[in-house]
């Protein structure tokens, strides 16, 4: 592609600064600038500053305090996540260098044949080992990437929940995610705790397909209290379910919600390990 | 910006304190909706925290970089929203009325721009001809291309381009004048 000349580049810089050129024009201008044309870079710098004057003329507007709080919380969470990743230890890498063949002095045809056979076996073993190591490493890295992606997704969801809590009247409503119990910890829904009416609203998705429809029982577990059953969740054919349950006053303001795949008639305590859990406070 | 890129949270908080109320004003001006403006404000500062290393000092001041980034993200949100509901082109008076409504929140707000400098900028902008200022504002705040501005103003494309070019040239001259008066 022929290099753009300054006389063609400069008239485009006002639109380039605002990202309003076509993709081809934007690329051409970017290439010209990347080539180090100091004159056009100077014009671009002045043009951007001139556009900025329009923003400078606006009177400042007070920023709601929750914005800074959300940013602080995101940064803290990002750091926790980074620390957790570091504590998993150094990344495993395999650097395999096959040893050089050390051939013994010629002791006749037979020993050469045996040497050739041994060398072939060694080469075959080496290739096999390297392939296996590469395969293991790629598997491990793929899992690592997936885990990191999940961690980022969870961080994003948590930030959104934090934000929702801050945006709403936090004195009355509290949002929490409903996660799978155990190491997977995938988000399967949300709960909204309404302190005023002492009710929890459940919104669940990704339930097992219609063929396996069961009734799920909701348990509430307060501090120093026996778990109490609060209601049931009946999945819809599309795998979603919702319910509103009352929270007894004696359970106070902090409790744990569990969704258990159990019999419809409640026993004295959850019969099995919970499938979904949410902490409410 | 180098300190932010190095992960210094105090530098980031200071940067936020200095510029956030101006960025919020810009987002409100483009989006005319407090909730959308808050979303974009959060996204912009989060982007600064995560990608401050992308800032190139040769391109301009951190403030210009920040304001153009915020403008770009706000325009993106504006376009995304415009696909859901058609936005009517409003008169300048209507925009001003809505602006007053959106920003009537008493107390003075911290800004990186000193009041004196803002007065100089306002004075300079008021000296622009309306037929230069309007296409500039449509391009900057509404994100319209030259062609779209020509359609909105029912003017030939060449005329719009000339007005924008001359308007920007005047702004650049004003910028130098403001810098000289500040020194």
Short mmCIF file of C-alpha atoms in Angstrom, two decimals:
data_model
loop_
_atom_site.label_atom_id
_atom_site.label_comp_id
_atom_site.label_asym_id
_atom_site.label_seq_id
_atom_site.Cartn_x
_atom_site.Cartn_y
_atom_site.Cartn_z
CA UNK A 1 0.00 0.00 0.00
CA UNK A 2 1.53 3.37 -0.96
CA UNK A 3 2.28 5.62 1.98
CA UNK A 4 -0.19 8.45 2.52
CA UNK A 5 1.16 11.94 2.03
CA UNK A 6 0.86 14.63 4.69
CA UNK A 7 -1.33 16.81 2.47
CA UNK A 8 -3.91 14.00 2.33
CA UNK A 9 -3.46 13.00 5.94
CA UNK A 10 -3.89 16.35 7.66
CA UNK A 11 -7.42 17.15 6.43
CA UNK A 12 -8.51 13.80 7.86
CA UNK A 13 -7.06 14.33 11.31
CA UNK A 14 -10.08 16.11 12.81
CA UNK A 15 -12.28 13.09 12.05
CA UNK A 16 -9.48 10.65 12.91
CA UNK A 17 -9.25 12.18 16.39
CA UNK A 18 -12.94 11.40 16.94
CA UNK A 19 -12.79 7.96 15.33
CA UNK A 20 -15.19 9.00 12.59
CA UNK A 21 -13.29 7.90 9.48
CA UNK A 22 -14.03 4.72 7.60
CA UNK A 23 -11.99 1.72 8.76
CA UNK A 24 -9.71 1.96 5.68
CA UNK A 25 -9.10 5.68 6.15
CA UNK A 26 -8.53 5.21 9.87
CA UNK A 27 -5.91 2.51 9.08
CA UNK A 28 -4.17 4.63 6.47
CA UNK A 29 -3.90 7.62 8.80
CA UNK A 30 -2.72 5.38 11.66
CA UNK A 31 -0.03 3.91 9.41
CA UNK A 32 1.11 7.34 8.34
CA UNK A 33 1.33 8.46 11.96
CA UNK A 34 3.07 5.26 12.99
CA UNK A 35 5.70 5.95 10.35
CA UNK A 36 6.80 8.79 12.63
CA UNK A 37 5.62 11.86 10.70
CA UNK A 38 6.29 14.48 13.35
CA UNK A 39 4.41 17.22 11.50
CA UNK A 40 1.15 15.25 11.30
CA UNK A 41 1.58 14.04 14.89
CA UNK A 42 1.91 17.66 15.96
CA UNK A 43 -1.25 18.63 14.06
CA UNK A 44 -3.09 15.65 15.58
CA UNK A 45 -1.99 16.63 19.07
CA UNK A 46 -3.25 20.20 18.54
CA UNK A 47 -6.48 18.95 16.96
CA UNK A 48 -7.22 16.64 19.87
CA UNK A 49 -6.53 19.43 22.35
CA UNK A 50 -8.85 21.71 20.36
CA UNK A 51 -11.65 19.13 20.49
CA UNK A 52 -10.99 18.81 24.20
CA UNK A 53 -11.80 22.53 24.62
CA UNK A 54 -15.45 21.76 23.92
CA UNK A 55 -15.46 19.42 26.93
CA UNK A 56 -13.51 21.88 29.08
CA UNK A 57 -16.27 24.43 28.65
CA UNK A 58 -18.80 22.22 30.46
CA UNK A 59 -19.23 22.99 34.15
CA UNK A 60 -18.14 20.02 36.31
CA UNK A 61 -20.89 17.84 37.76
CA UNK A 62 -20.74 16.17 41.16
CA UNK A 63 -19.98 12.46 40.84
CA UNK A 64 -22.20 10.15 42.92
CA UNK A 65 -20.08 8.74 45.78
CA UNK A 66 -20.82 5.11 44.93
CA UNK A 67 -18.76 5.38 41.72
CA UNK A 68 -15.49 5.72 43.62
CA UNK A 69 -16.58 3.02 46.07
CA UNK A 70 -17.29 0.61 43.21
CA UNK A 71 -13.91 1.34 41.64
CA UNK A 72 -12.15 0.75 44.97
CA UNK A 73 -13.97 -2.52 45.43
CA UNK A 74 -13.10 -3.64 41.88
CA UNK A 75 -9.46 -2.85 42.41
CA UNK A 76 -9.43 -4.71 45.74
CA UNK A 77 -11.10 -7.72 44.14
CA UNK A 78 -8.71 -7.64 41.18
CA UNK A 79 -5.78 -7.67 43.61
CA UNK A 80 -7.24 -10.53 45.63
CA UNK A 81 -7.68 -12.48 42.44
CA UNK A 82 -4.12 -11.76 41.30
CA UNK A 83 -2.80 -12.79 44.72
CA UNK A 84 -4.81 -16.01 44.56
CA UNK A 85 -3.42 -16.76 41.10
CA UNK A 86 0.13 -16.13 42.33
CA UNK A 87 -0.36 -18.40 45.32
CA UNK A 88 -1.16 -21.28 42.96
CA UNK A 89 2.57 -21.44 42.34
CA UNK A 90 4.70 -20.95 39.30
CA UNK A 91 3.41 -22.08 35.96
CA UNK A 92 4.60 -25.52 35.09
CA UNK A 93 6.76 -25.56 32.01
CA UNK A 94 8.56 -28.38 30.36
CA UNK A 95 11.89 -27.77 28.74
CA UNK A 96 12.95 -31.06 27.30
CA UNK A 97 16.35 -31.30 25.67
CA UNK A 98 17.16 -34.73 24.34
CA UNK A 99 20.66 -35.75 25.24
CA UNK A 100 23.06 -35.91 22.37
CA UNK A 101 23.77 -39.38 21.07
CA UNK A 102 26.97 -40.67 22.45
CA UNK A 103 28.18 -43.28 20.01
CA UNK A 104 30.72 -45.79 21.22
CA UNK A 105 33.81 -46.45 19.14
CA UNK A 106 33.21 -48.86 16.25
CA UNK A 107 33.38 -52.42 17.55
CA UNK A 108 32.03 -54.09 14.47
CA UNK A 109 28.77 -54.41 12.55
CA UNK A 110 26.81 -56.16 15.32
CA UNK A 111 27.42 -53.44 17.85
CA UNK A 112 26.52 -50.82 15.21
CA UNK A 113 23.22 -52.59 14.58
CA UNK A 114 22.49 -52.74 18.31
CA UNK A 115 23.47 -49.11 18.62
CA UNK A 116 21.16 -48.21 15.74
CA UNK A 117 18.30 -50.16 17.38
CA UNK A 118 18.97 -48.54 20.76
CA UNK A 119 19.17 -45.11 19.16
CA UNK A 120 15.86 -45.70 17.34
CA UNK A 121 14.18 -46.77 20.56
CA UNK A 122 15.63 -43.74 22.33
CA UNK A 123 14.44 -41.41 19.56
CA UNK A 124 10.97 -43.01 19.57
CA UNK A 125 10.78 -42.73 23.36
CA UNK A 126 11.98 -39.13 23.20
CA UNK A 127 9.38 -38.22 20.57
CA UNK A 128 6.69 -39.95 22.59
CA UNK A 129 7.73 -38.23 25.80
CA UNK A 130 7.94 -34.79 24.18
CA UNK A 131 4.52 -35.26 22.55
CA UNK A 132 3.04 -36.38 25.85
CA UNK A 133 4.61 -33.44 27.68
CA UNK A 134 3.36 -31.00 25.05
CA UNK A 135 -0.10 -32.54 25.15
CA UNK A 136 -0.18 -32.34 28.97
CA UNK A 137 1.08 -28.79 28.92
CA UNK A 138 -1.50 -27.68 26.34
CA UNK A 139 -4.24 -29.38 28.35
CA UNK A 140 -3.01 -27.72 31.51
CA UNK A 141 -2.80 -24.33 29.84
CA UNK A 142 -6.30 -24.70 28.38
CA UNK A 143 -7.64 -25.50 31.84
CA UNK A 144 -5.73 -22.55 33.25
CA UNK A 145 -7.20 -20.23 30.62
CA UNK A 146 -10.68 -21.54 31.33
CA UNK A 147 -10.22 -21.05 35.07
CA UNK A 148 -8.91 -17.51 34.56
CA UNK A 149 -11.86 -16.77 32.27
CA UNK A 150 -14.28 -18.10 34.89
CA UNK A 151 -12.57 -16.05 37.58
CA UNK A 152 -12.90 -12.92 35.44
CA UNK A 153 -16.55 -13.68 34.75
CA UNK A 154 -17.23 -14.18 38.47
CA UNK A 155 -15.42 -10.96 39.24
CA UNK A 156 -17.57 -9.15 36.68
CA UNK A 157 -20.78 -10.61 38.08
CA UNK A 158 -19.72 -9.72 41.61
CA UNK A 159 -18.96 -6.14 40.54
CA UNK A 160 -22.39 -5.91 38.97
CA UNK A 161 -23.99 -7.20 42.13
CA UNK A 162 -22.02 -4.72 44.23
CA UNK A 163 -23.14 -1.98 41.95
CA UNK A 164 -26.77 -3.10 42.04
CA UNK A 165 -26.58 -3.06 45.84
CA UNK A 166 -25.16 0.43 45.77
CA UNK A 167 -27.60 1.77 43.21
CA UNK A 168 -30.68 0.45 44.93
CA UNK A 169 -31.79 1.54 48.32
CA UNK A 170 -29.24 -0.58 50.16
CA UNK A 171 -31.17 -0.08 53.40
CA UNK A 172 -34.02 -2.17 52.07
CA UNK A 173 -32.88 -4.45 49.25
CA UNK A 174 -29.87 -6.73 49.06
CA UNK A 175 -28.81 -8.78 46.05
CA UNK A 176 -26.80 -11.97 46.20
CA UNK A 177 -25.86 -14.60 43.66
CA UNK A 178 -27.04 -18.15 43.98
CA UNK A 179 -24.11 -20.40 43.29
CA UNK A 180 -23.60 -24.07 42.87
CA UNK A 181 -22.15 -25.53 46.02
CA UNK A 182 -18.72 -27.10 45.73
CA UNK A 183 -15.70 -26.27 43.65
CA UNK A 184 -17.60 -25.36 40.43
CA UNK A 185 -19.37 -22.44 42.10
CA UNK A 186 -21.15 -21.46 38.86
CA UNK A 187 -23.81 -18.77 39.19
CA UNK A 188 -27.26 -20.30 38.76
CA UNK A 189 -29.42 -17.40 39.75
CA UNK A 190 -29.95 -14.44 42.02
CA UNK A 191 -31.80 -13.68 45.20
CA UNK A 192 -33.16 -10.36 46.37
CA UNK A 193 -33.58 -9.95 50.11
CA UNK A 194 -36.26 -7.43 50.98
CA UNK A 195 -35.61 -6.43 54.58
CA UNK A 196 -38.88 -4.55 54.91
CA UNK A 197 -41.20 -7.42 54.01
CA UNK A 198 -38.68 -10.07 55.23
CA UNK A 199 -39.05 -11.91 51.95
CA UNK A 200 -36.47 -13.41 49.64
CA UNK A 201 -37.16 -13.45 45.89
CA UNK A 202 -35.49 -16.31 44.03
CA UNK A 203 -34.66 -16.19 40.32
CA UNK A 204 -32.97 -19.39 39.18
CA UNK A 205 -31.88 -20.47 35.71
CA UNK A 206 -30.07 -23.38 34.08
CA UNK A 207 -32.01 -26.02 36.00
CA UNK A 208 -31.92 -29.60 34.68
CA UNK A 209 -33.95 -30.24 31.50
CA UNK A 210 -37.68 -30.91 31.60
CA UNK A 211 -37.25 -34.69 31.56
CA UNK A 212 -35.55 -34.50 34.95
CA UNK A 213 -37.94 -32.00 36.50
CA UNK A 214 -37.99 -32.25 40.25
CA UNK A 215 -39.04 -30.00 43.04
CA UNK A 216 -36.20 -28.30 44.83
CA UNK A 217 -36.57 -27.37 48.47
CA UNK A 218 -35.36 -24.06 49.87
CA UNK A 219 -33.73 -24.02 53.32
CA UNK A 220 -32.78 -21.07 55.46
CA UNK A 221 -29.91 -21.42 57.85
CA UNK A 222 -29.52 -18.64 60.44
CA UNK A 223 -26.62 -18.20 62.85
CA UNK A 224 -27.02 -20.60 65.81
CA UNK A 225 -30.36 -21.76 64.43
CA UNK A 226 -31.57 -25.07 63.08
CA UNK A 227 -32.14 -24.88 59.31
CA UNK A 228 -35.76 -24.26 58.44
CA UNK A 229 -37.51 -25.07 55.22
CA UNK A 230 -39.04 -22.04 53.57
CA UNK A 231 -40.61 -23.22 50.33
CA UNK A 232 -39.97 -24.99 47.07
CA UNK A 233 -38.75 -24.20 43.56
CA UNK A 234 -40.52 -25.85 40.63
CA UNK A 235 -38.54 -25.61 37.39
CA UNK A 236 -40.31 -24.44 34.24
CA UNK A 237 -39.79 -26.34 30.97
CA UNK A 238 -37.18 -23.75 29.95
CA UNK A 239 -35.08 -24.49 33.04
CA UNK A 240 -35.95 -21.39 35.05
CA UNK A 241 -37.71 -21.11 38.38
CA UNK A 242 -38.76 -18.33 40.70
CA UNK A 243 -40.22 -18.17 44.15
CA UNK A 244 -40.82 -15.79 47.02
CA UNK A 245 -40.22 -17.09 50.51
CA UNK A 246 -40.80 -15.56 53.92
CA UNK A 247 -37.90 -15.37 56.35
CA UNK A 248 -38.89 -15.98 59.99
CA UNK A 249 -38.07 -13.04 62.26
CA UNK A 250 -35.98 -15.21 64.61
CA UNK A 251 -33.44 -15.77 61.81
CA UNK A 252 -32.41 -12.11 62.00
CA UNK A 253 -30.63 -10.30 59.16
CA UNK A 254 -27.86 -12.73 58.28
CA UNK A 255 -28.56 -16.17 56.98
CA UNK A 256 -27.60 -18.74 54.40
CA UNK A 257 -30.01 -19.95 51.74
CA UNK A 258 -29.68 -23.44 50.33
CA UNK A 259 -31.53 -25.20 47.56
CA UNK A 260 -31.56 -28.93 48.09
CA UNK A 261 -32.65 -31.71 45.79
CA UNK A 262 -34.73 -33.46 48.43
CA UNK A 263 -38.07 -35.08 49.06
CA UNK A 264 -41.11 -32.87 48.86
CA UNK A 265 -42.13 -33.47 52.45
CA UNK A 266 -39.51 -31.75 54.60
CA UNK A 267 -37.57 -33.79 57.05
CA UNK A 268 -36.17 -32.20 60.21
CA UNK A 269 -33.03 -31.10 58.39
CA UNK A 270 -31.77 -31.06 54.77
CA UNK A 271 -31.43 -34.64 53.62
CA UNK A 272 -28.57 -34.00 51.22
CA UNK A 273 -25.78 -31.58 50.49
CA UNK A 274 -27.17 -28.32 49.04
CA UNK A 275 -27.09 -27.86 45.31
CA UNK A 276 -27.24 -24.05 45.37
CA UNK A 277 -26.32 -21.61 48.12
CA UNK A 278 -26.44 -17.87 48.73
CA UNK A 279 -25.24 -15.81 51.68
CA UNK A 280 -27.48 -12.94 52.72
CA UNK A 281 -26.64 -10.23 55.16
CA UNK B 1 -0.36 7.88 34.11
CA UNK B 2 2.92 6.02 34.47
CA UNK B 3 2.20 5.56 38.18
CA UNK B 4 -1.30 4.26 37.40
CA UNK B 5 0.13 1.87 34.81
CA UNK B 6 2.51 0.66 37.54
CA UNK B 7 -0.49 -0.16 39.73
CA UNK B 8 -0.29 2.73 42.21
CA UNK B 9 -3.80 3.05 43.50
CA UNK B 10 -3.18 6.40 45.20
CA UNK B 11 -2.20 7.89 41.81
CA UNK B 12 -5.39 6.50 40.32
CA UNK B 13 -7.53 7.92 43.13
CA UNK B 14 -5.89 11.32 42.70
CA UNK B 15 -6.49 11.18 38.95
CA UNK B 16 -10.11 10.24 39.59
CA UNK B 17 -10.52 13.09 42.07
CA UNK B 18 -9.10 15.63 39.66
CA UNK B 19 -10.98 14.68 36.54
CA UNK B 20 -14.08 12.64 37.36
CA UNK B 21 -16.49 15.56 37.67
CA UNK B 22 -15.43 16.86 34.24
CA UNK B 23 -15.70 13.40 32.70
CA UNK B 24 -19.13 12.99 34.28
CA UNK B 25 -20.21 16.35 32.87
CA UNK B 26 -19.08 15.25 29.40
CA UNK B 27 -20.87 11.89 29.68
CA UNK B 28 -24.05 13.65 30.83
CA UNK B 29 -23.84 16.10 27.95
CA UNK B 30 -23.54 13.28 25.40
CA UNK B 31 -25.99 10.84 26.98
CA UNK B 32 -28.45 13.15 28.78
CA UNK B 33 -29.17 10.35 31.23
CA UNK B 34 -27.62 10.07 34.67
CA UNK B 35 -27.61 6.29 34.89
CA UNK B 36 -26.01 5.82 31.47
CA UNK B 37 -23.51 8.57 32.27
CA UNK B 38 -22.60 6.84 35.56
CA UNK B 39 -22.09 3.53 33.73
CA UNK B 40 -19.78 5.12 31.19
CA UNK B 41 -17.91 7.05 33.88
CA UNK B 42 -17.22 3.77 35.70
CA UNK B 43 -16.17 1.99 32.52
CA UNK B 44 -13.84 4.81 31.50
CA UNK B 45 -12.00 4.97 34.82
CA UNK B 46 -11.84 1.19 35.01
CA UNK B 47 -10.29 1.21 31.54
CA UNK B 48 -7.78 3.81 32.71
CA UNK B 49 -6.87 1.61 35.69
CA UNK B 50 -6.52 -1.53 33.58
CA UNK B 51 -4.90 -0.02 30.51
CA UNK B 52 -3.09 3.15 31.52
CA UNK B 53 -0.07 1.74 29.72
CA UNK B 54 -1.79 2.47 26.42
CA UNK B 55 -1.51 6.20 27.00
CA UNK B 56 1.11 7.73 24.72
CA UNK B 57 2.51 10.97 26.10
CA UNK B 58 3.54 12.01 22.58
CA UNK B 59 -0.14 12.25 21.66
CA UNK B 60 -1.10 14.85 24.27
CA UNK B 61 -1.87 15.44 27.90
CA UNK B 62 -3.44 12.73 30.07
CA UNK B 63 -6.50 14.95 30.40
CA UNK B 64 -7.02 15.20 26.64
CA UNK B 65 -6.54 11.43 26.36
CA UNK B 66 -9.08 10.87 29.15
CA UNK B 67 -11.67 13.27 27.75
CA UNK B 68 -11.46 11.83 24.23
CA UNK B 69 -11.66 8.30 25.62
CA UNK B 70 -14.73 9.26 27.68
CA UNK B 71 -16.31 10.98 24.71
CA UNK B 72 -15.71 7.93 22.54
CA UNK B 73 -17.22 5.52 25.10
CA UNK B 74 -20.19 7.82 25.67
CA UNK B 75 -20.82 8.09 21.92
CA UNK B 76 -20.66 4.28 21.66
CA UNK B 77 -23.29 4.00 24.41
CA UNK B 78 -25.33 6.74 22.74
CA UNK B 79 -25.30 4.83 19.42
CA UNK B 80 -26.14 1.57 21.13
CA UNK B 81 -29.10 3.27 22.77
CA UNK B 82 -30.11 5.04 19.56
CA UNK B 83 -30.67 1.65 17.95
CA UNK B 84 -33.30 1.02 20.62
CA UNK B 85 -35.04 4.36 20.39
CA UNK B 86 -34.72 7.05 17.79
CA UNK B 87 -33.29 10.23 19.23
CA UNK B 88 -34.87 13.42 17.98
CA UNK B 89 -32.55 16.26 17.12
CA UNK B 90 -33.29 18.86 19.75
CA UNK B 91 -32.95 22.59 19.69
CA UNK B 92 -30.02 24.16 21.54
CA UNK B 93 -32.45 25.67 24.05
CA UNK B 94 -33.93 22.24 24.79
CA UNK B 95 -30.45 20.73 25.28
CA UNK B 96 -29.58 23.58 27.63
CA UNK B 97 -32.80 23.10 29.62
CA UNK B 98 -32.16 19.36 29.96
CA UNK B 99 -28.57 20.06 30.92
CA UNK B 100 -29.72 22.39 33.71
CA UNK B 101 -32.16 19.73 34.87
CA UNK B 102 -29.48 17.04 34.91
CA UNK B 103 -26.86 19.11 36.66
CA UNK B 104 -28.83 21.13 39.21
CA UNK B 105 -27.12 19.63 42.24
CA UNK B 106 -25.91 22.65 44.22
CA UNK B 107 -22.39 22.59 45.68
CA UNK B 108 -19.28 23.37 43.63
CA UNK B 109 -17.40 20.34 42.35
CA UNK B 110 -13.73 19.60 42.18
CA UNK B 111 -12.29 19.92 38.73
CA UNK B 112 -8.86 19.86 37.17
CA UNK B 113 -9.79 23.02 35.28
CA UNK B 114 -9.49 26.17 37.32
CA UNK B 115 -12.50 28.48 37.12
CA UNK B 116 -10.36 31.14 35.50
CA UNK B 117 -9.30 28.79 32.73
CA UNK B 118 -12.88 27.64 32.22
CA UNK B 119 -13.96 31.27 31.84
CA UNK B 120 -11.24 31.75 29.23
CA UNK B 121 -12.44 28.65 27.36
CA UNK B 122 -16.06 29.76 27.52
CA UNK B 123 -15.14 33.22 26.36
CA UNK B 124 -13.15 31.72 23.50
CA UNK B 125 -16.00 29.42 22.48
CA UNK B 126 -18.47 32.28 22.55
CA UNK B 127 -16.29 34.08 20.05
CA UNK B 128 -16.85 31.25 17.56
CA UNK B 129 -19.45 31.88 14.88
CA UNK B 130 -22.61 29.88 15.49
CA UNK B 131 -22.27 28.29 12.04
CA UNK B 132 -18.84 27.00 13.07
CA UNK B 133 -19.74 26.07 16.62
CA UNK B 134 -22.85 24.06 15.76
CA UNK B 135 -21.17 21.53 13.42
CA UNK B 136 -18.30 21.20 15.91
CA UNK B 137 -20.72 20.40 18.73
CA UNK B 138 -22.69 17.98 16.56
CA UNK B 139 -19.46 16.14 15.71
CA UNK B 140 -18.11 16.11 19.25
CA UNK B 141 -21.16 15.64 21.47
CA UNK B 142 -23.50 13.83 19.10
CA UNK B 143 -20.84 11.78 17.30
CA UNK B 144 -22.17 12.70 13.85
CA UNK B 145 -19.98 12.29 10.80
CA UNK B 146 -19.50 15.22 8.44
CA UNK B 147 -22.07 13.70 6.10
CA UNK B 148 -24.62 13.28 8.89
CA UNK B 149 -24.03 16.87 10.02
CA UNK B 150 -24.60 18.08 6.46
CA UNK B 151 -27.92 16.20 6.42
CA UNK B 152 -28.95 17.44 9.87
CA UNK B 153 -28.15 21.06 9.01
CA UNK B 154 -29.34 20.73 5.43
CA UNK B 155 -26.07 22.20 4.20
CA UNK B 156 -23.75 21.00 1.45
CA UNK B 157 -21.08 18.56 2.67
CA UNK B 158 -18.27 20.83 1.45
CA UNK B 159 -19.66 23.74 3.45
CA UNK B 160 -19.81 21.63 6.61
CA UNK B 161 -16.24 20.43 6.12
CA UNK B 162 -15.03 23.99 5.64
CA UNK B 163 -16.89 25.21 8.75
CA UNK B 164 -15.44 22.41 10.87
CA UNK B 165 -11.94 23.00 9.53
CA UNK B 166 -12.17 26.74 10.19
CA UNK B 167 -13.81 26.21 13.58
CA UNK B 168 -11.04 23.84 14.66
CA UNK B 169 -8.39 26.23 13.36
CA UNK B 170 -9.94 28.95 15.53
CA UNK B 171 -10.05 26.61 18.50
CA UNK B 172 -6.37 25.77 18.04
CA UNK B 173 -5.54 29.46 17.88
CA UNK B 174 -7.62 30.03 21.04
CA UNK B 175 -5.80 27.20 22.76
CA UNK B 176 -2.46 28.87 22.12
CA UNK B 177 -3.93 32.17 23.35
CA UNK B 178 -5.26 30.50 26.53
CA UNK B 179 -1.90 28.84 27.14
CA UNK B 180 -0.16 32.19 26.69
CA UNK B 181 -2.58 33.94 29.10
CA UNK B 182 -2.18 31.18 31.68
CA UNK B 183 1.62 31.50 31.66
#
